[in-house]
CSV table of C-alpha atoms in Angstrom, one decimal:
chain,number,residue,atom,x,y,z
E,1,MET,CA,5.0,-119.7,-12.2
E,2,LYS,CA,7.2,-117.7,-10.3
E,3,GLN,CA,4.6,-114.9,-10.0
E,4,THR,CA,2.2,-117.5,-8.6
E,5,ILE,CA,4.8,-119.1,-5.9
E,6,ALA,CA,5.5,-115.3,-4.7
E,7,LYS,CA,2.2,-114.4,-4.2
E,8,GLN,CA,0.9,-117.5,-2.7
E,9,ARG,CA,3.8,-117.3,-0.1
E,10,TRP,CA,2.8,-113.5,0.7
E,11,LEU,CA,-0.5,-114.3,1.1
E,12,ARG,CA,-0.2,-117.6,3.0
E,13,LEU,CA,2.5,-116.7,5.4
E,14,ILE,CA,3.2,-113.0,6.0
E,15,PRO,CA,-0.2,-112.5,7.8
E,16,ILE,CA,0.6,-115.2,9.9
E,17,ALA,CA,4.1,-114.1,10.9
E,18,PHE,CA,2.7,-110.5,11.5
E,19,ILE,CA,-0.3,-111.9,13.9
E,20,THR,CA,1.7,-114.3,15.9
E,21,TYR,CA,4.6,-111.4,16.6
E,22,SER,CA,1.9,-108.9,17.2
E,23,LEU,CA,0.5,-111.3,20.0
E,24,ALA,CA,3.9,-111.8,21.2
E,25,TYR,CA,4.8,-108.0,21.4
E,26,LEU,CA,1.2,-107.1,23.0
E,27,ASP,CA,1.9,-109.5,26.1
E,28,ARG,CA,5.3,-108.0,26.7
E,29,ALA,CA,4.4,-104.2,26.0
E,30,ASN,CA,1.3,-103.6,27.7
E,31,TYR,CA,3.0,-104.1,31.5
E,32,GLY,CA,4.0,-100.4,30.8
E,33,PHE,CA,0.0,-99.6,30.8
E,34,GLY,CA,-0.6,-101.8,33.6
E,35,ALA,CA,1.7,-100.3,35.7
E,36,ALA,CA,1.0,-96.5,34.5
E,37,SER,CA,-2.9,-97.5,35.3
E,38,GLY,CA,-3.0,-99.1,38.4
E,39,LEU,CA,-0.7,-102.1,38.7
E,40,ALA,CA,1.8,-100.4,40.9
E,41,GLU,CA,-0.3,-98.6,42.9
E,42,ASP,CA,-2.8,-101.7,43.9
E,43,LEU,CA,0.3,-103.8,44.3
E,44,HIS,CA,2.5,-101.2,46.3
E,45,ILE,CA,5.0,-101.2,43.9
E,46,THR,CA,7.8,-98.2,43.9
E,47,ALA,CA,8.9,-96.5,40.5
E,48,GLY,CA,12.5,-98.6,41.2
E,49,THR,CA,10.8,-101.8,41.7
E,50,SER,CA,8.1,-101.1,38.8
E,51,SER,CA,11.0,-100.2,36.5
E,52,LEU,CA,12.7,-103.5,37.5
E,53,LEU,CA,9.6,-105.7,37.1
E,54,GLY,CA,9.3,-104.0,33.4
E,55,SER,CA,12.5,-104.8,32.5
E,56,LEU,CA,13.2,-108.4,33.9
E,57,PHE,CA,11.0,-109.3,30.6
E,58,PHE,CA,14.3,-108.6,28.8
E,59,LEU,CA,16.8,-110.6,30.8
E,60,GLY,CA,14.6,-114.0,30.5
E,61,TYR,CA,14.5,-112.9,27.0
E,62,PHE,CA,18.3,-112.7,26.5
E,63,PHE,CA,19.6,-116.2,28.1
E,64,PHE,CA,17.1,-118.1,25.7
E,65,GLN,CA,17.6,-116.7,22.0
E,66,VAL,CA,20.2,-118.9,20.9
E,67,PRO,CA,19.2,-122.4,22.0
E,68,GLY,CA,15.8,-121.5,20.4
E,69,ALA,CA,17.4,-120.5,17.0
E,70,ALA,CA,19.5,-123.8,16.9
E,71,PHE,CA,15.9,-125.8,17.7
E,72,ALA,CA,14.4,-123.6,14.9
E,73,GLU,CA,17.4,-124.5,12.1
E,74,LYS,CA,18.0,-127.9,13.4
E,75,LYS,CA,14.4,-129.4,14.2
E,76,SER,CA,11.3,-127.2,13.6
E,77,ALA,CA,10.2,-123.4,14.2
E,78,LYS,CA,7.0,-124.2,13.8
E,79,VAL,CA,6.9,-126.5,16.8
E,80,LEU,CA,8.7,-124.2,19.1
E,81,ILE,CA,6.4,-121.2,18.3
E,82,PHE,CA,3.4,-123.4,18.8
E,83,TRP,CA,4.5,-124.4,22.3
E,84,SER,CA,5.4,-120.6,23.0
E,85,LEU,CA,2.1,-119.2,21.9
E,86,ILE,CA,0.3,-121.2,24.5
E,87,ALA,CA,3.1,-120.3,27.3
E,88,TRP,CA,3.1,-116.9,26.9
E,89,GLY,CA,-0.8,-116.2,26.6
E,90,LEU,CA,-1.2,-118.1,29.7
E,91,LEU,CA,1.8,-116.2,31.6
E,92,ALA,CA,0.1,-112.9,30.4
E,93,SER,CA,-3.4,-113.6,31.7
E,94,PHE,CA,-1.9,-114.9,35.1
E,95,THR,CA,-0.3,-111.3,35.2
E,96,GLY,CA,-4.1,-110.0,35.7
E,97,MET,CA,-4.4,-112.6,38.7
E,98,ILE,CA,-1.9,-112.0,41.0
E,99,SER,CA,-1.4,-110.0,44.2
E,100,ASN,CA,2.3,-111.0,45.6
E,101,ILE,CA,4.9,-109.2,43.8
E,102,LYS,CA,7.5,-111.9,44.2
E,103,LEU,CA,5.1,-114.3,41.7
E,104,LEU,CA,5.2,-111.2,39.5
E,105,PHE,CA,8.9,-111.3,39.2
E,106,VAL,CA,8.3,-114.7,38.2
E,107,ILE,CA,6.0,-114.4,35.5
E,108,ARG,CA,7.8,-111.5,34.0
E,109,PHE,CA,11.3,-113.2,33.9
E,110,ALA,CA,9.2,-116.7,32.6
E,111,LEU,CA,7.5,-114.7,30.3
E,112,GLY,CA,10.8,-113.8,28.5
E,113,VAL,CA,12.0,-117.0,28.4
E,114,VAL,CA,9.2,-118.4,26.6
E,115,GLU,CA,9.0,-115.4,24.3
E,116,SER,CA,12.8,-115.5,23.8
E,117,ALA,CA,12.3,-118.0,20.4
E,118,VAL,CA,9.8,-115.8,18.7
E,119,MET,CA,12.1,-113.2,16.9
E,120,PRO,CA,14.5,-115.8,15.9
E,121,SER,CA,12.6,-119.0,15.1
E,122,MET,CA,10.5,-116.1,12.7
E,123,LEU,CA,13.6,-114.8,10.9
E,124,VAL,CA,14.9,-118.7,10.1
E,125,LEU,CA,11.2,-119.4,9.2
E,126,LEU,CA,11.0,-116.7,6.6
E,127,SER,CA,14.7,-117.3,5.2
E,128,ASN,CA,13.3,-120.3,4.4
E,129,TRP,CA,10.5,-119.0,2.3
E,130,PHE,CA,11.9,-115.6,1.0
E,131,THR,CA,14.6,-114.9,-1.3
E,132,LYS,CA,17.5,-112.0,-0.9
E,133,ALA,CA,15.5,-109.7,-2.8
E,134,GLU,CA,12.6,-110.2,-0.8
E,135,ARG,CA,13.8,-110.5,2.5
E,136,SER,CA,13.9,-106.9,3.9
E,137,ARG,CA,10.2,-106.3,3.3
E,138,ALA,CA,9.3,-109.8,4.6
E,139,ASN,CA,11.4,-109.5,7.9
E,140,THR,CA,9.7,-105.8,8.1
E,141,PHE,CA,6.0,-107.1,7.7
E,142,LEU,CA,7.1,-109.7,10.5
E,143,ILE,CA,8.4,-106.7,12.9
E,144,LEU,CA,5.5,-104.5,11.7
E,145,GLY,CA,3.9,-106.5,14.5
E,146,ASN,CA,5.9,-104.4,16.8
E,147,PRO,CA,4.7,-100.9,16.0
E,148,ALA,CA,1.2,-101.7,14.9
E,149,THR,CA,0.8,-104.0,18.0
E,150,VAL,CA,1.3,-100.9,20.4
E,151,LEU,CA,-0.2,-98.5,17.9
E,152,TRP,CA,-3.8,-100.3,18.8
E,153,MET,CA,-3.0,-102.3,21.9
E,154,SER,CA,-2.1,-98.0,23.3
E,155,ILE,CA,-5.9,-97.1,22.1
E,156,VAL,CA,-7.5,-100.6,23.2
E,157,SER,CA,-5.8,-100.9,26.4
E,158,GLY,CA,-6.2,-97.6,27.8
E,159,TYR,CA,-9.9,-98.4,27.1
E,160,LEU,CA,-9.9,-101.8,28.7
E,161,VAL,CA,-8.5,-100.3,31.9
E,162,ASN,CA,-10.8,-97.2,31.9
E,163,SER,CA,-13.9,-99.8,31.9
E,164,VAL,CA,-12.8,-102.9,33.7
E,165,GLY,CA,-9.7,-102.3,35.5
E,166,TRP,CA,-5.9,-103.4,34.5
E,167,ARG,CA,-6.2,-107.2,35.7
E,168,TRP,CA,-8.9,-107.8,33.1
E,169,MET,CA,-6.8,-106.1,30.3
E,170,PHE,CA,-4.0,-108.6,31.1
E,171,ILE,CA,-6.2,-111.5,31.2
E,172,ALA,CA,-8.0,-110.2,28.0
E,173,GLU,CA,-4.9,-109.6,26.2
E,174,GLY,CA,-3.3,-112.7,27.2
E,175,LEU,CA,-6.0,-115.5,25.7
E,176,PRO,CA,-5.6,-114.7,21.7
E,177,ALA,CA,-2.5,-116.1,21.7
E,178,VAL,CA,-3.4,-119.4,23.4
E,179,ILE,CA,-6.4,-119.5,20.9
E,180,TRP,CA,-3.8,-118.2,17.7
E,181,ALA,CA,-1.4,-121.3,18.6
E,182,PHE,CA,-3.8,-123.8,16.9
E,183,ILE,CA,-4.5,-121.8,13.9
E,184,TRP,CA,-0.3,-121.5,13.5
E,185,TRP,CA,-0.1,-125.0,14.1
E,186,LYS,CA,-2.8,-126.0,11.1
E,187,VAL,CA,-1.6,-123.5,8.4
E,188,VAL,CA,2.3,-123.0,9.1
E,189,ASN,CA,5.5,-125.0,7.4
E,190,ASP,CA,8.8,-125.1,8.2
E,191,LYS,CA,10.1,-125.3,4.8
E,192,PRO,CA,8.4,-125.3,1.2
E,193,ARG,CA,9.2,-129.0,1.0
E,194,GLU,CA,6.6,-129.4,3.8
E,195,ALA,CA,3.8,-127.2,1.6
E,196,LYS,CA,0.8,-129.2,0.1
E,197,TRP,CA,0.0,-126.1,-1.9
E,198,LEU,CA,3.0,-126.2,-3.9
E,199,THR,CA,3.9,-128.5,-6.8
E,200,GLU,CA,6.9,-130.8,-6.7
E,201,GLN,CA,8.8,-128.5,-9.7
E,202,GLU,CA,7.7,-125.5,-7.8
E,203,LYS,CA,9.5,-126.6,-4.5
E,204,ASN,CA,12.3,-127.9,-6.5
E,205,ASP,CA,12.5,-124.6,-8.3
E,206,PHE,CA,12.4,-122.2,-5.4
E,207,GLU,CA,14.6,-124.5,-3.3
E,208,GLN,CA,17.3,-124.3,-6.2
E,209,GLN,CA,17.0,-120.8,-6.2
E,210,LEU,CA,18.0,-120.3,-2.2
E,211,ALA,CA,20.7,-122.7,-2.7
E,212,LYS,CA,22.1,-120.2,-5.2
E,213,GLU,CA,22.2,-117.6,-3.0
E,214,GLN,CA,24.5,-119.6,-0.8
E,215,GLU,CA,26.9,-120.0,-3.6
E,216,GLY,CA,29.1,-116.6,-2.7
E,217,ILE,CA,29.1,-117.2,1.1
E,218,LYS,CA,32.3,-118.5,2.5
E,219,PRO,CA,31.6,-121.5,4.8
E,220,VAL,CA,31.6,-121.5,8.5
E,221,LYS,CA,31.5,-124.5,10.8
E,222,ASN,CA,30.2,-123.7,13.6
E,223,TYR,CA,28.2,-120.8,15.7
E,224,GLY,CA,31.4,-120.7,17.5
E,225,GLU,CA,33.5,-119.1,14.5
E,226,ALA,CA,30.4,-117.5,13.5
E,227,PHE,CA,30.1,-115.4,16.6
E,228,LYS,CA,33.5,-114.4,16.8
E,229,SER,CA,33.6,-112.3,13.4
E,230,LYS,CA,34.0,-108.8,13.3
E,231,PRO,CA,30.7,-107.8,11.6
E,232,VAL,CA,28.4,-110.3,14.1
E,233,ILE,CA,30.2,-108.9,17.3
E,234,LEU,CA,30.1,-105.2,16.1
E,235,LEU,CA,26.1,-105.6,15.0
E,236,SER,CA,25.5,-107.1,18.6
E,237,ALA,CA,26.9,-103.8,20.1
E,238,GLN,CA,25.2,-101.5,18.0
E,239,TYR,CA,21.5,-103.8,18.5
E,240,PHE,CA,22.2,-103.6,22.0
E,241,LEU,CA,22.5,-99.6,21.9
E,242,TRP,CA,19.6,-99.6,19.6
E,243,SER,CA,17.6,-101.4,22.0
E,244,ILE,CA,18.4,-99.4,24.7
E,245,GLY,CA,16.4,-96.2,23.1
E,246,VAL,CA,13.9,-98.5,21.4
E,247,TYR,CA,12.4,-99.9,24.7
E,248,GLY,CA,13.1,-97.1,26.9
E,249,PHE,CA,10.7,-95.5,24.8
E,250,VAL,CA,7.9,-98.2,24.6
E,251,MET,CA,8.1,-98.7,28.2
E,252,TRP,CA,7.8,-95.2,29.5
E,253,LEU,CA,6.0,-93.0,26.6
E,254,PRO,CA,2.8,-93.9,28.4
E,255,SER,CA,4.2,-92.1,31.9
E,256,ILE,CA,5.9,-89.5,30.1
E,257,ILE,CA,2.8,-88.4,28.1
E,258,LYS,CA,0.5,-89.2,31.2
E,259,ALA,CA,2.8,-86.4,33.7
E,260,ALA,CA,1.2,-83.6,31.2
E,261,PRO,CA,-1.1,-81.1,32.6
E,262,ASN,CA,-4.9,-82.2,32.3
E,263,MET,CA,-3.9,-85.8,30.6
E,264,ASP,CA,-6.0,-88.9,31.5
E,265,ILE,CA,-5.4,-92.5,30.5
E,266,VAL,CA,-7.6,-92.3,27.4
E,267,LYS,CA,-5.9,-89.4,26.2
E,268,THR,CA,-2.3,-90.9,27.0
E,269,GLY,CA,-4.0,-94.0,25.1
E,270,TRP,CA,-4.5,-92.4,22.0
E,271,LEU,CA,-1.4,-90.4,21.9
E,272,SER,CA,0.7,-92.9,22.5
E,273,SER,CA,0.0,-94.1,19.4
E,274,VAL,CA,0.9,-91.6,17.1
E,275,PRO,CA,4.6,-92.7,17.1
E,276,TYR,CA,3.8,-95.8,15.7
E,277,ILE,CA,1.9,-94.7,13.0
E,278,LEU,CA,5.0,-93.0,11.4
E,279,ALA,CA,6.7,-96.2,12.4
E,280,ILE,CA,4.9,-98.2,10.5
E,281,ILE,CA,5.1,-95.5,7.3
E,282,LEU,CA,8.7,-95.5,7.7
E,283,MET,CA,9.3,-99.1,8.2
E,284,LEU,CA,7.7,-100.0,4.6
E,285,VAL,CA,9.3,-97.4,2.7
E,286,ALA,CA,13.1,-97.9,3.8
E,287,SER,CA,12.2,-102.0,3.4
E,288,TYR,CA,10.9,-101.3,0.2
E,289,PHE,CA,13.9,-99.4,-1.1
E,290,SER,CA,16.0,-101.5,0.6
E,291,ASP,CA,14.9,-104.2,-1.4
E,292,LYS,CA,15.0,-102.7,-4.3
E,293,THR,CA,18.7,-101.2,-4.3
E,294,LEU,CA,19.9,-104.1,-2.4
E,295,ASN,CA,21.8,-101.5,0.1
E,296,ARG,CA,21.3,-102.1,3.6
E,297,ASN,CA,23.6,-99.5,5.3
E,298,ALA,CA,22.0,-96.6,3.5
E,299,PHE,CA,18.5,-97.4,5.4
E,300,VAL,CA,19.7,-98.1,8.7
E,301,TRP,CA,22.5,-95.5,10.3
E,302,PRO,CA,20.8,-92.4,9.1
E,303,PHE,CA,17.4,-93.3,10.6
E,304,LEU,CA,19.1,-93.9,14.0
E,305,LEU,CA,20.8,-90.5,13.9
E,306,ILE,CA,17.5,-89.0,13.1
E,307,GLY,CA,16.2,-90.8,16.2
E,308,ALA,CA,18.9,-89.3,18.4
E,309,VAL,CA,18.5,-86.0,17.6
E,310,ALA,CA,14.8,-86.1,17.8
E,311,PHE,CA,14.9,-87.2,21.2
E,312,TYR,CA,17.7,-84.9,22.2
E,313,ALA,CA,15.7,-81.9,20.6
E,314,SER,CA,12.8,-83.1,22.5
E,315,TYR,CA,15.2,-82.6,25.7
E,316,ALA,CA,16.4,-79.5,24.6
E,317,ILE,CA,13.1,-77.8,24.1
E,318,GLY,CA,11.8,-79.1,27.9
E,319,THR,CA,8.6,-80.0,28.9
E,320,GLU,CA,6.8,-76.7,29.4
E,321,HIS,CA,6.8,-76.8,25.2
E,322,PHE,CA,4.7,-80.0,25.5
E,323,TRP,CA,3.1,-80.2,22.0
E,324,ILE,CA,6.3,-79.3,20.6
E,325,SER,CA,8.4,-82.2,22.3
E,326,PHE,CA,5.8,-84.8,21.4
E,327,VAL,CA,5.7,-84.0,18.0
E,328,LEU,CA,9.7,-84.5,18.2
E,329,LEU,CA,9.1,-87.6,20.2
E,330,VAL,CA,6.9,-89.4,17.7
E,331,ILE,CA,9.9,-88.4,15.1
E,332,ALA,CA,12.1,-90.1,17.2
E,333,GLY,CA,9.9,-93.5,17.5
E,334,GLY,CA,9.1,-93.4,14.0
E,335,ALA,CA,13.1,-93.0,13.2
E,336,MET,CA,14.1,-95.6,15.2
E,337,TYR,CA,12.0,-98.4,13.9
E,338,ALA,CA,12.2,-97.8,10.3
E,339,PRO,CA,15.3,-99.7,10.1
E,340,TYR,CA,14.4,-103.1,11.4
E,341,GLY,CA,14.1,-104.6,8.0
E,342,PRO,CA,17.2,-104.0,6.2
E,343,PHE,CA,19.0,-104.4,9.5
E,344,PHE,CA,17.8,-108.0,9.9
E,345,ALA,CA,18.5,-108.8,6.1
E,346,ILE,CA,22.0,-108.3,6.7
E,347,ILE,CA,23.3,-111.2,8.5
E,348,PRO,CA,21.5,-113.7,5.7
E,349,GLU,CA,23.5,-112.3,3.3
E,350,ILE,CA,27.2,-112.6,4.8
E,351,LEU,CA,26.9,-115.8,6.6
E,352,PRO,CA,25.7,-119.2,5.2
E,353,ARG,CA,22.3,-120.6,6.4
E,354,ASN,CA,24.0,-123.1,8.9
E,355,VAL,CA,25.1,-120.4,11.4
E,356,ALA,CA,23.1,-117.0,10.2
E,357,GLY,CA,19.7,-118.2,12.7
E,358,GLY,CA,22.2,-118.4,15.6
E,359,ALA,CA,24.1,-115.1,14.4
E,360,MET,CA,20.7,-113.6,14.2
E,361,ALA,CA,19.8,-114.9,18.0
E,362,LEU,CA,23.2,-113.7,19.3
E,363,ILE,CA,22.3,-110.1,17.8
E,364,ASN,CA,18.5,-110.3,18.8
E,365,SER,CA,19.7,-111.4,22.7
E,366,MET,CA,22.1,-108.5,22.8
E,367,GLY,CA,19.1,-106.4,22.0
E,368,ALA,CA,16.9,-108.2,24.8
E,369,LEU,CA,20.1,-106.9,26.9
E,370,GLY,CA,19.8,-103.5,25.9
E,371,SER,CA,16.1,-103.5,26.4
E,372,PHE,CA,16.8,-104.7,30.0
E,373,VAL,CA,19.0,-101.8,30.5
E,374,GLY,CA,17.2,-99.3,28.6
E,375,SER,CA,13.7,-100.0,30.2
E,376,TYR,CA,15.9,-100.1,33.7
E,377,ILE,CA,18.1,-97.4,33.6
E,378,VAL,CA,15.4,-94.7,31.8
E,379,GLY,CA,12.9,-95.8,34.8
E,380,TYR,CA,15.7,-95.0,37.3
E,381,LEU,CA,16.5,-92.0,35.8
E,382,ASN,CA,13.3,-90.9,35.7
E,383,ASP,CA,12.6,-91.9,39.5
E,384,SER,CA,16.0,-90.2,40.7
E,385,THR,CA,15.9,-87.1,38.8
E,386,GLY,CA,11.8,-86.6,39.0
E,387,GLY,CA,11.6,-85.8,35.6
E,388,PHE,CA,12.5,-87.3,32.2
E,389,SER,CA,15.3,-84.9,30.7
E,390,ALA,CA,18.2,-87.6,31.7
E,391,SER,CA,16.6,-90.3,30.2
E,392,TYR,CA,15.9,-88.5,27.0
E,393,ILE,CA,19.9,-87.3,26.8
E,394,PHE,CA,20.3,-91.5,27.8
E,395,MET,CA,18.2,-92.4,25.0
E,396,ALA,CA,20.0,-89.8,22.6
E,397,GLY,CA,23.4,-91.1,23.4
E,398,SER,CA,22.7,-94.9,22.9
E,399,LEU,CA,20.9,-94.2,19.5
E,400,PHE,CA,24.1,-92.0,18.0
E,401,LEU,CA,26.5,-94.4,19.1
E,402,SER,CA,24.4,-97.2,17.4
E,403,ALA,CA,24.1,-95.2,14.1
E,404,ILE,CA,28.3,-94.9,14.3
E,405,LEU,CA,28.6,-99.1,15.0
E,406,THR,CA,26.2,-99.6,11.9
E,407,ILE,CA,28.7,-97.9,9.7
E,408,MET,CA,31.9,-99.8,11.7
E,409,ALA,CA,29.8,-103.2,11.1
E,410,VAL,CA,28.8,-102.8,7.0
E,411,LYS,CA,32.8,-101.4,6.5
E,412,ALA,CA,33.8,-105.0,8.3
E,413,ALA,CA,31.5,-107.1,6.5
E,414,LYS,CA,32.7,-105.3,3.2
E,415,LYS,CA,36.0,-106.5,3.8
E,416,ASP,CA,35.2,-109.8,5.1
E,417,LYS,CA,36.0,-112.7,2.3
E,418,SER,CA,32.4,-113.9,3.1
E,419,GLU,CA,30.7,-111.4,1.7
E,420,PRO,CA,28.8,-112.0,-1.7
E,421,SER,CA,30.2,-110.0,-4.3
E,422,ASN,CA,26.3,-109.3,-5.5
E,423,VAL,CA,25.2,-107.6,-2.4
E,424,ASN,CA,25.7,-104.2,-1.8
E,425,VAL,CA,25.7,-103.4,1.5
E,426,SER,CA,27.7,-100.0,1.4
E,427,ALA,CA,26.5,-97.1,1.8
């Protein structure tokens, strides 16, 4: 019976979660391609303004994380994501129709607002459906929507821009989210209790298993108490720095590659996809062994350290050796993505269910703020220095500090009395 439940959950929920997050990521990340392929030129946008526009999404994303998680925990992740899908799909398509820079500022900020609920709501949803021994892999399959989308988006967007221009690229890539909203509504349930495809006995058994996992966790009254805990504070700072590296990389990689000699937009698209192939492989490997060993820490900070070293080495080698520098960027990109599944499995194992979603939302909101800082400052450094070396050092330094903070946060969690005794979060 347990095998039947497990198989049904993976087949029914994980593909839906993956596609939903993929569509969200598509409509936030394709701005980098639009900016590199005519949007900035047609709307007379300077490099500094383009950087602000790219990063403004994350400012809207930052402010509405915790309210979204609270709604998902107390009411319904299903309802919230349904309306978010429709809203962000329309906003993304409208990006291809505007000619006013001020309106583009509004759209980018609003896009961040409506997408802000997706990540924490999805994590809450998956925590209702998957056990501790499965959660890292479930989170990874969700977050795989990030690198997998950038992989195919980089190729498809390159061809779309080359064939029909940047405006139709935005329109064509925004509409699928609106259509997908109705598929989402039809097939998703917030909790096992609501699923018609499970028997009453299966529902009861699974709910008992989830309840048993909460027995070793010290109760926490509310979000305020959870947010003051040392592990949550340290993980928030860690994710802020980590996201500086990730989103500085995502937003500006096409521009970095396109600056190479004899590089057109189609070649840029193909080369921009390569780091995400490695990212997908490493994410799957890291989450599998993290769940197998129930060890989270050992599959987070080492990858971040590798990413930092690869970024710095890419800078040290310089643009005159483009292909060696590019290989190091591929390694940096893959290493940055690898720890996502184990990382987001930490909080549900050290905080009770009534506040875990809010804590994950707080951490994710700090990641959004780091994304804002990363995408903006990387663009600013590129513009002010006339090259990419300074931004490489900035991203490398941020990743190095995030690796150090990961170790500190896990040590704090280990000392916290709320940590369940059977969870190995130490390296």
